[in-house]
């Protein structure tokens, strides 16, 4: 007789939504975790016979899903939440955000903003993010301290900031941060040139060479607004996408963010070259940036991911809200009620985002061998009843307040809605202190 295998964790759920295979829902199944890996997904009765676990978690009315992945965010900007609302994009950026950042940006601002974001993301079922901000060394230290998974952007922009004063300093510091994070299990890096209108051809060419040499993604705001297109035509005689394609950056390492202004040919180019596109529907709507043709992108075979953008423009890090908006707006843009289905939207926020970050073999779905980044959503609430279709309910009815438990690499980060290892009172106190500092300047 074979003895049961000893493992670290057995999570028994009313439903397991693995994402791969697409649309599958496993009823009364257990996810078995040992160390940081998923080692089995089996019916609960079989799991109890085959495994003995150090910890057993029973989720009687919950759906267990892969941890959500925020494929584009500026997390230190949680401390600017609501600072400049209801204004156009360039007014928001040039007259409010950049001046505020010039006053307060520094290591402490970045540390406290990232910590606030980590707490918010975990409480919303998000277990990984694609970060894009200054002081990436401070970001990395904060994510590492709290055991949160992140791909850290290495910023490049053509004007001085408190992080770097010149083009060479941006690149020197970027490579230094990359070198220090090579062996971090939960962290990685990507080049993060801000946008075509703030980065020169010389810098883009340097990024292309280094991206090729180091096999690093390039995380870029691209085709965000109609003005960006018009200015590029005036200044360069071509659209921004054509410009970076000419430089050689349109490839499988490009993470193109926003992409509200796309031709059919550009969509097909993205599909042919393996580009990932990150849809930020709520930020795009709020700043009147335009509508990303997400369903056309998806149908063309482009890898589609979902992000929130930063809290200065969204104003939250709520991927449940973002998925619902992506589904509803996607139908309007495509003029098709079947567009951006619940299944496809959930995939975009999980395996699609994982693939965009280059981590599709590691996270993004509940599969044997992958790391155990998991979120439990309580569907036994008044707001989720009656329940006919689990995935539809997750997208169209559930909210982040229904996330009860979260694990990152098998480590519990949220237990019955309570953060583990984070001082909520201290985080709130720091946020209020920054509000007072920023509001009185």
Coordinates of C-alpha atoms in Angstrom, one line a residue:
X1 CA 0.0 0.0 0.0
X2 CA 1.4 3.4 -1.0
X3 CA 1.6 5.9 1.9
X4 CA 0.2 9.3 1.4
X5 CA 2.7 11.9 0.2
X6 CA 3.6 14.7 2.7
X7 CA 3.1 18.2 1.2
X8 CA 2.9 21.7 2.6
X9 CA -0.5 22.8 1.5
X10 CA -3.9 21.3 0.4
X11 CA -6.5 23.8 -0.8
X12 CA -9.9 22.4 -1.2
X13 CA -12.3 24.5 -3.3
X14 CA -15.9 24.4 -4.4
X15 CA -14.6 25.3 -7.9
X16 CA -11.1 25.5 -9.4
X17 CA -10.7 27.7 -12.5
X18 CA -7.3 26.7 -13.9
X19 CA -7.5 29.0 -17.0
X20 CA -5.6 26.4 -18.9
X21 CA -7.4 24.6 -20.5
X22 CA -9.5 27.6 -21.5
X23 CA -13.0 27.9 -20.0
X24 CA -12.6 24.8 -17.7
X25 CA -14.1 24.8 -14.3
X26 CA -13.3 21.9 -11.9
X27 CA -15.9 21.2 -9.3
X28 CA -14.9 20.1 -5.8
X29 CA -11.2 19.9 -6.6
X30 CA -8.1 20.4 -4.5
X31 CA -4.9 22.1 -5.5
X32 CA -1.9 20.5 -3.8
X33 CA 1.2 22.7 -3.1
X34 CA 4.6 21.6 -2.0
X35 CA 7.2 24.4 -1.3
X36 CA 6.3 27.0 -4.0
X37 CA 4.9 24.6 -6.7
X38 CA 1.6 23.1 -7.6
X39 CA 2.1 19.3 -7.5
X40 CA -1.4 18.0 -8.2
X41 CA -5.0 19.1 -9.1
X42 CA -7.4 16.3 -8.2
X43 CA -10.8 15.7 -6.8
X44 CA -11.0 16.5 -3.1
X45 CA -11.6 12.9 -2.1
X46 CA -8.6 11.7 -4.0
X47 CA -6.4 14.5 -2.5
X48 CA -7.3 13.4 1.0
X49 CA -6.3 9.8 0.2
X50 CA -3.1 10.6 -1.7
X51 CA -1.6 13.5 0.4
X52 CA -1.1 14.5 4.0
X53 CA -0.7 18.3 4.3
X54 CA 0.9 20.5 6.9
X55 CA -1.9 22.9 6.2
X56 CA -5.4 22.2 4.8
X57 CA -7.6 25.1 3.7
X58 CA -11.3 24.4 3.0
X59 CA -13.1 26.9 0.7
X60 CA -16.7 25.7 0.6
X61 CA -18.2 28.4 -1.6
X62 CA -15.2 29.7 -3.3
X63 CA -13.6 29.7 -6.8
X64 CA -9.9 29.3 -6.7
X65 CA -8.3 31.1 -9.6
X66 CA -4.7 32.0 -10.6
X67 CA -3.5 35.1 -9.0
X68 CA -4.3 38.1 -11.2
X69 CA -1.4 39.9 -12.9
X70 CA -1.4 43.6 -13.4
X71 CA 0.6 44.0 -16.6
X72 CA 1.0 47.8 -16.4
X73 CA 1.2 49.9 -13.4
X74 CA 3.0 52.8 -11.7
X75 CA 2.6 51.7 -8.1
X76 CA 4.4 54.5 -6.2
X77 CA 1.7 56.7 -7.7
X78 CA -0.8 55.2 -5.3
X79 CA 0.2 58.2 -3.2
X80 CA -1.2 60.5 -5.9
X81 CA -4.6 58.8 -6.0
X82 CA -7.2 61.5 -6.8
X83 CA -4.7 64.3 -7.0
X84 CA -5.7 65.5 -10.5
X85 CA -9.0 64.2 -11.7
X86 CA -11.3 65.2 -14.6
X87 CA -8.7 66.8 -16.8
X88 CA -7.3 65.9 -20.3
X89 CA -4.3 63.6 -20.5
X90 CA -1.6 66.1 -21.4
X91 CA -2.9 68.7 -18.8
X92 CA -3.0 65.9 -16.2
X93 CA 0.6 64.8 -17.1
X94 CA 2.3 68.1 -17.6
X95 CA 0.5 70.5 -15.3
X96 CA -0.3 68.2 -12.3
X97 CA 1.6 64.8 -12.2
X98 CA 5.1 65.9 -13.4
X99 CA 5.2 69.0 -11.1
X100 CA 4.0 67.0 -8.1
X101 CA 6.6 64.3 -8.8
X102 CA 9.3 67.0 -9.0
X103 CA 8.4 68.1 -5.5
X104 CA 8.1 64.8 -3.7
X105 CA 9.8 62.0 -5.7
X106 CA 12.5 60.1 -3.8
X107 CA 13.3 56.8 -2.2
X108 CA 10.8 57.2 0.7
X109 CA 8.0 58.2 -1.6
X110 CA 8.6 55.2 -3.8
X111 CA 8.9 52.8 -0.9
X112 CA 5.7 53.9 0.8
X113 CA 3.7 54.1 -2.4
X114 CA 4.8 50.6 -3.4
X115 CA 3.9 49.2 0.0
X116 CA 0.4 50.8 -0.1
X117 CA 0.0 49.3 -3.6
X118 CA 1.1 45.8 -2.5
X119 CA -1.5 45.8 0.3
X120 CA -4.2 47.0 -2.2
X121 CA -3.3 44.5 -4.8
X122 CA -3.2 41.5 -2.5
X123 CA -6.6 42.4 -1.1
X124 CA -7.8 42.4 -4.7
X125 CA -6.4 39.0 -5.7
X126 CA -3.4 40.4 -7.6
X127 CA -0.2 38.5 -7.0
X128 CA 2.2 40.0 -9.7
X129 CA 2.7 43.3 -11.4
X130 CA 4.7 44.9 -14.2
X131 CA 6.1 48.0 -12.6
X132 CA 7.1 51.2 -14.4
X133 CA 8.5 54.0 -12.3
X134 CA 11.7 55.6 -10.9
X135 CA 14.0 54.3 -8.2
X136 CA 13.7 50.7 -9.3
X137 CA 16.2 49.7 -6.6
X138 CA 13.8 50.9 -3.9
X139 CA 10.9 49.2 -5.6
X140 CA 12.7 45.9 -5.8
X141 CA 13.7 46.1 -2.1
X142 CA 10.1 46.8 -1.1
X143 CA 8.6 44.0 -3.3
X144 CA 11.3 41.6 -2.0
X145 CA 10.6 42.5 1.7
X146 CA 6.9 41.7 1.2
X147 CA 7.3 38.6 -1.0
X148 CA 5.4 40.1 -3.9
X149 CA 6.2 39.1 -7.5
X150 CA 7.1 41.9 -9.9
X151 CA 8.9 42.7 -13.1
X152 CA 10.7 45.9 -12.3
X153 CA 10.9 48.6 -15.0
X154 CA 14.3 50.2 -15.7
X155 CA 13.3 53.7 -16.6
X156 CA 14.7 55.7 -19.5
X157 CA 13.6 59.2 -20.4
X158 CA 15.3 62.2 -22.0
X159 CA 15.2 64.6 -19.1
X160 CA 16.7 64.7 -15.6
X161 CA 14.8 63.3 -12.6
X162 CA 15.7 62.6 -9.0
X163 CA 16.6 59.1 -10.2
X164 CA 19.1 60.1 -13.0
X165 CA 20.4 63.3 -14.6
X166 CA 21.5 62.1 -18.0
X167 CA 21.0 59.4 -20.6
X168 CA 24.2 57.6 -19.6
X169 CA 23.2 57.7 -16.0
X170 CA 19.8 56.1 -16.7
X171 CA 21.5 53.3 -18.6
X172 CA 24.3 52.8 -16.0
X173 CA 21.8 52.7 -13.2
X174 CA 19.5 50.4 -15.1
X175 CA 22.2 47.8 -15.7
X176 CA 23.3 48.0 -12.1
X177 CA 19.8 47.3 -10.8
X178 CA 19.4 44.5 -13.4
X179 CA 22.7 42.9 -12.1
X180 CA 21.5 42.9 -8.5
X181 CA 18.2 41.2 -9.3
X182 CA 19.5 38.4 -11.5
X183 CA 19.0 35.7 -8.9
X184 CA 15.8 37.0 -7.2
X185 CA 13.1 34.3 -7.3
X186 CA 10.1 36.6 -7.4
X187 CA 11.6 39.6 -9.3
X188 CA 12.8 40.4 -12.8
X189 CA 13.6 43.5 -14.8
X190 CA 12.5 45.1 -18.1
X191 CA 13.6 48.2 -19.9
X192 CA 10.9 50.9 -19.4
X193 CA 11.5 53.7 -21.9
X194 CA 8.6 56.1 -21.1
X195 CA 7.1 56.8 -24.5
X196 CA 8.1 57.7 -28.1
X197 CA 7.6 61.4 -27.4
X198 CA 10.0 61.4 -24.4
X199 CA 12.7 59.0 -25.7
X200 CA 15.1 59.6 -28.5
X201 CA 16.1 57.2 -31.4
X202 CA 19.5 57.0 -29.9
X203 CA 18.1 55.7 -26.6
X204 CA 15.7 53.3 -28.3
X205 CA 18.6 51.9 -30.4
X206 CA 20.6 51.3 -27.2
X207 CA 17.7 49.7 -25.5
X208 CA 17.2 47.4 -28.5
X209 CA 20.8 46.2 -28.3
X210 CA 20.7 45.6 -24.6
X211 CA 17.3 43.9 -24.8
X212 CA 18.7 41.5 -27.4
X213 CA 21.8 40.8 -25.4
X214 CA 20.1 40.4 -22.0
X215 CA 16.8 38.9 -23.3
X216 CA 14.9 41.6 -21.4
X217 CA 11.3 42.8 -22.2
X218 CA 10.7 46.4 -23.3
X219 CA 7.8 48.0 -21.4
X220 CA 6.6 51.0 -23.4
X221 CA 3.6 53.4 -23.5
X222 CA 2.7 53.4 -27.2
X223 CA -0.1 54.8 -29.3
X224 CA -1.8 56.1 -26.2
X225 CA -3.5 59.1 -27.7
X226 CA -4.4 60.6 -31.1
X227 CA -2.2 63.6 -30.3
X228 CA 0.8 61.2 -30.0
X229 CA 0.2 60.0 -33.5
X230 CA -0.2 63.5 -34.9
X231 CA 2.9 64.8 -33.2
X232 CA 5.0 61.9 -34.4
X233 CA 3.8 62.4 -38.0
X234 CA 4.8 66.1 -37.7
X235 CA 8.2 65.5 -36.0
X236 CA 9.3 62.1 -37.5
X237 CA 7.2 61.8 -40.7
X238 CA 5.8 58.4 -39.4
X239 CA 3.6 56.9 -36.8
X240 CA 5.3 55.9 -33.5
X241 CA 4.8 52.2 -34.2
X242 CA 6.6 52.5 -37.5
X243 CA 9.4 54.4 -35.8
X244 CA 10.1 51.8 -33.2
X245 CA 9.7 49.0 -35.8
X246 CA 12.3 50.7 -37.9
X247 CA 14.6 50.7 -34.9
X248 CA 13.9 46.9 -34.4
X249 CA 11.9 47.0 -31.2
X250 CA 8.7 45.4 -32.7
X251 CA 9.4 41.8 -31.5
X252 CA 8.3 39.2 -29.0
X253 CA 9.9 41.2 -26.1
X254 CA 7.8 44.3 -26.7
X255 CA 5.1 45.0 -24.1
X256 CA 3.1 47.7 -25.8
X257 CA 0.8 49.6 -23.4
X258 CA -2.5 51.4 -24.2
X259 CA -2.5 51.0 -28.0
X260 CA -5.7 53.0 -28.5
X261 CA -4.8 54.2 -32.0
X262 CA -4.2 51.1 -34.2
X263 CA -4.6 50.3 -37.9
X264 CA -5.4 46.8 -39.1
X265 CA -1.9 46.6 -40.5
X266 CA -0.3 47.5 -37.2
X267 CA -2.4 44.9 -35.4
X268 CA -1.3 42.2 -37.9
X269 CA 2.3 43.3 -37.4
X270 CA 2.0 42.8 -33.7
X271 CA 0.6 39.3 -34.3
X272 CA 3.3 38.4 -36.8
X273 CA 6.1 39.6 -34.5
X274 CA 4.9 38.3 -31.2
X275 CA 4.2 41.6 -29.5
X276 CA 2.1 41.7 -26.3
X277 CA -0.5 44.5 -25.9
X278 CA -1.6 45.7 -22.4
X279 CA -5.2 46.9 -22.3
X280 CA -5.8 49.7 -19.7
X281 CA -9.5 50.4 -20.3
X282 CA -10.4 52.5 -17.3
X283 CA -7.4 54.8 -17.4
X284 CA -7.9 55.2 -21.1
X285 CA -11.6 56.2 -20.5
X286 CA -10.8 58.5 -17.6
X287 CA -8.2 60.5 -19.5
X288 CA -10.1 60.3 -22.8
X289 CA -7.1 58.6 -24.4
X290 CA -9.2 56.5 -26.7
X291 CA -10.4 52.9 -27.0
X292 CA -8.1 50.0 -27.5
X293 CA -9.6 47.6 -30.1
X294 CA -9.1 44.7 -27.7
X295 CA -11.3 42.2 -29.5
X296 CA -9.7 42.8 -32.9
X297 CA -6.3 42.4 -31.3
X298 CA -7.3 39.2 -29.6
X299 CA -8.9 37.7 -32.8
X300 CA -5.8 38.6 -34.8
X301 CA -3.8 36.3 -32.5
X302 CA -2.0 39.0 -30.5
X303 CA -1.3 38.2 -26.9
X304 CA -3.6 40.4 -24.9
X305 CA -2.9 41.4 -21.3
X306 CA -4.7 43.7 -18.8
X307 CA -3.3 46.4 -16.5
X308 CA -4.7 49.2 -14.3
X309 CA -2.2 51.9 -15.0
X310 CA -1.3 54.0 -12.0
X311 CA -3.6 55.2 -9.3
X312 CA -3.1 58.8 -10.4
X313 CA -5.1 58.1 -13.5
X314 CA -7.4 55.1 -12.7
X315 CA -7.8 55.6 -9.5
X316 CA -7.4 52.1 -8.2
X317 CA -5.5 48.8 -8.7
X318 CA -8.7 46.8 -9.0
X319 CA -8.3 44.1 -11.7
X320 CA -11.8 42.7 -11.0
X321 CA -13.2 46.2 -12.0
X322 CA -10.7 46.3 -14.9
X323 CA -11.8 42.9 -16.2
X324 CA -15.5 43.9 -16.1
X325 CA -14.8 47.2 -17.9
X326 CA -12.7 45.4 -20.5
X327 CA -15.6 43.0 -21.2
X328 CA -18.3 45.7 -21.4
X329 CA -16.3 48.3 -23.3
X330 CA -14.9 45.6 -25.6
X331 CA -18.4 44.7 -26.8
X332 CA -19.2 48.4 -27.6
X333 CA -16.0 48.9 -29.5
X334 CA -16.4 45.7 -31.5
X335 CA -20.2 46.3 -31.8
X336 CA -20.5 42.6 -30.9
X337 CA -22.2 41.3 -27.7
X338 CA -20.0 38.2 -28.0
X339 CA -16.7 40.2 -28.0
X340 CA -14.4 40.1 -25.0
X341 CA -16.2 37.2 -23.3
X342 CA -15.7 36.4 -19.6
X343 CA -13.4 33.6 -20.5
X344 CA -11.2 35.7 -22.7
X345 CA -11.0 38.6 -20.3
X346 CA -10.0 36.3 -17.4
X347 CA -7.3 34.8 -19.6
X348 CA -6.0 38.2 -20.5
X349 CA -5.6 39.1 -16.8
X350 CA -3.9 35.8 -16.0
X351 CA -2.1 33.8 -18.6
X352 CA -2.1 36.6 -21.1
X353 CA -0.4 39.0 -18.6
X354 CA 2.0 36.2 -17.6
X355 CA 3.1 35.7 -21.2
X356 CA 3.5 39.4 -21.7
X357 CA 5.9 39.5 -18.8
X358 CA 7.8 36.5 -20.2
X359 CA 6.7 34.4 -17.3
X360 CA 4.0 32.2 -18.9
X361 CA 5.8 29.0 -18.0
X362 CA 6.0 30.1 -14.4
X363 CA 2.6 31.6 -13.5
X364 CA -0.8 32.7 -14.9
X365 CA -2.6 29.4 -14.7
X366 CA -3.2 26.6 -12.2
X367 CA -1.1 23.8 -13.7
X368 CA 1.1 21.1 -12.2
X369 CA 4.7 22.4 -12.1
X370 CA 3.8 26.1 -12.0
X371 CA 4.4 28.3 -8.9
X372 CA 1.4 28.5 -6.6
X373 CA 0.2 32.1 -7.1
X374 CA -3.5 31.7 -6.2
X375 CA -6.5 33.7 -5.2
X376 CA -9.8 32.5 -3.6
X377 CA -13.0 34.4 -4.4
X378 CA -16.1 33.8 -2.2
X379 CA -19.0 33.3 -4.5
X380 CA -21.4 32.4 -1.7
X381 CA -22.4 36.0 -1.1
X382 CA -25.7 37.7 -1.7
X383 CA -24.1 39.6 -4.6
X384 CA -23.1 36.4 -6.4
X385 CA -26.3 34.4 -6.2
X386 CA -27.8 32.6 -7.9
X387 CA -24.8 31.2 -9.7
X388 CA -25.1 29.6 -13.1
X389 CA -21.7 30.1 -14.7
X390 CA -18.6 30.5 -12.4
X391 CA -16.4 32.4 -14.9
X392 CA -19.2 34.8 -15.9
X393 CA -19.9 35.5 -12.3
X394 CA -16.3 36.3 -11.6
X395 CA -16.2 38.9 -14.4
X396 CA -19.7 40.4 -14.3
X397 CA -20.8 40.1 -10.7
X398 CA -17.9 39.5 -8.3
X399 CA -15.7 42.2 -6.9
X400 CA -12.3 42.4 -5.2
X401 CA -14.0 42.6 -1.8
X402 CA -14.9 38.9 -2.3
X403 CA -11.3 37.9 -2.4
X404 CA -10.7 36.0 0.8
X405 CA -7.3 34.3 0.6
X406 CA -4.2 34.8 -1.5
X407 CA -0.9 32.9 -1.9
X408 CA 2.3 33.9 -3.7
X409 CA 4.7 31.1 -4.5
X410 CA 2.8 29.0 -1.9
X411 CA 3.1 31.6 0.9
X412 CA -0.2 32.9 2.4
X413 CA -0.5 36.6 1.9
X414 CA -4.2 37.1 2.7
X415 CA -6.2 35.0 5.2
X416 CA -9.9 35.6 5.5
X417 CA -9.5 39.1 4.2
X418 CA -6.7 39.9 6.6
X419 CA -3.2 40.7 5.3
X420 CA -0.4 38.6 6.7
X421 CA 2.9 40.1 7.5
X422 CA 1.8 43.7 6.8
X423 CA 1.0 46.4 9.3
X424 CA -2.2 48.0 8.0
X425 CA -2.2 50.8 10.5
X426 CA 1.3 51.8 9.6
X427 CA 0.6 51.7 5.9
X428 CA -2.5 53.9 6.4
X429 CA -0.6 56.3 8.6
X430 CA 2.1 56.8 5.9
X431 CA -0.5 57.4 3.2
X432 CA -2.2 60.1 5.2
X433 CA 1.2 61.7 6.0
X434 CA 2.0 61.9 2.2
X435 CA -1.4 63.3 1.5
X436 CA -0.7 66.2 4.0
X437 CA 2.7 66.8 2.4
X438 CA 1.5 66.8 -1.2
X439 CA -1.7 68.7 -0.6
X440 CA 0.0 71.6 1.2
X441 CA 2.7 72.3 -1.3

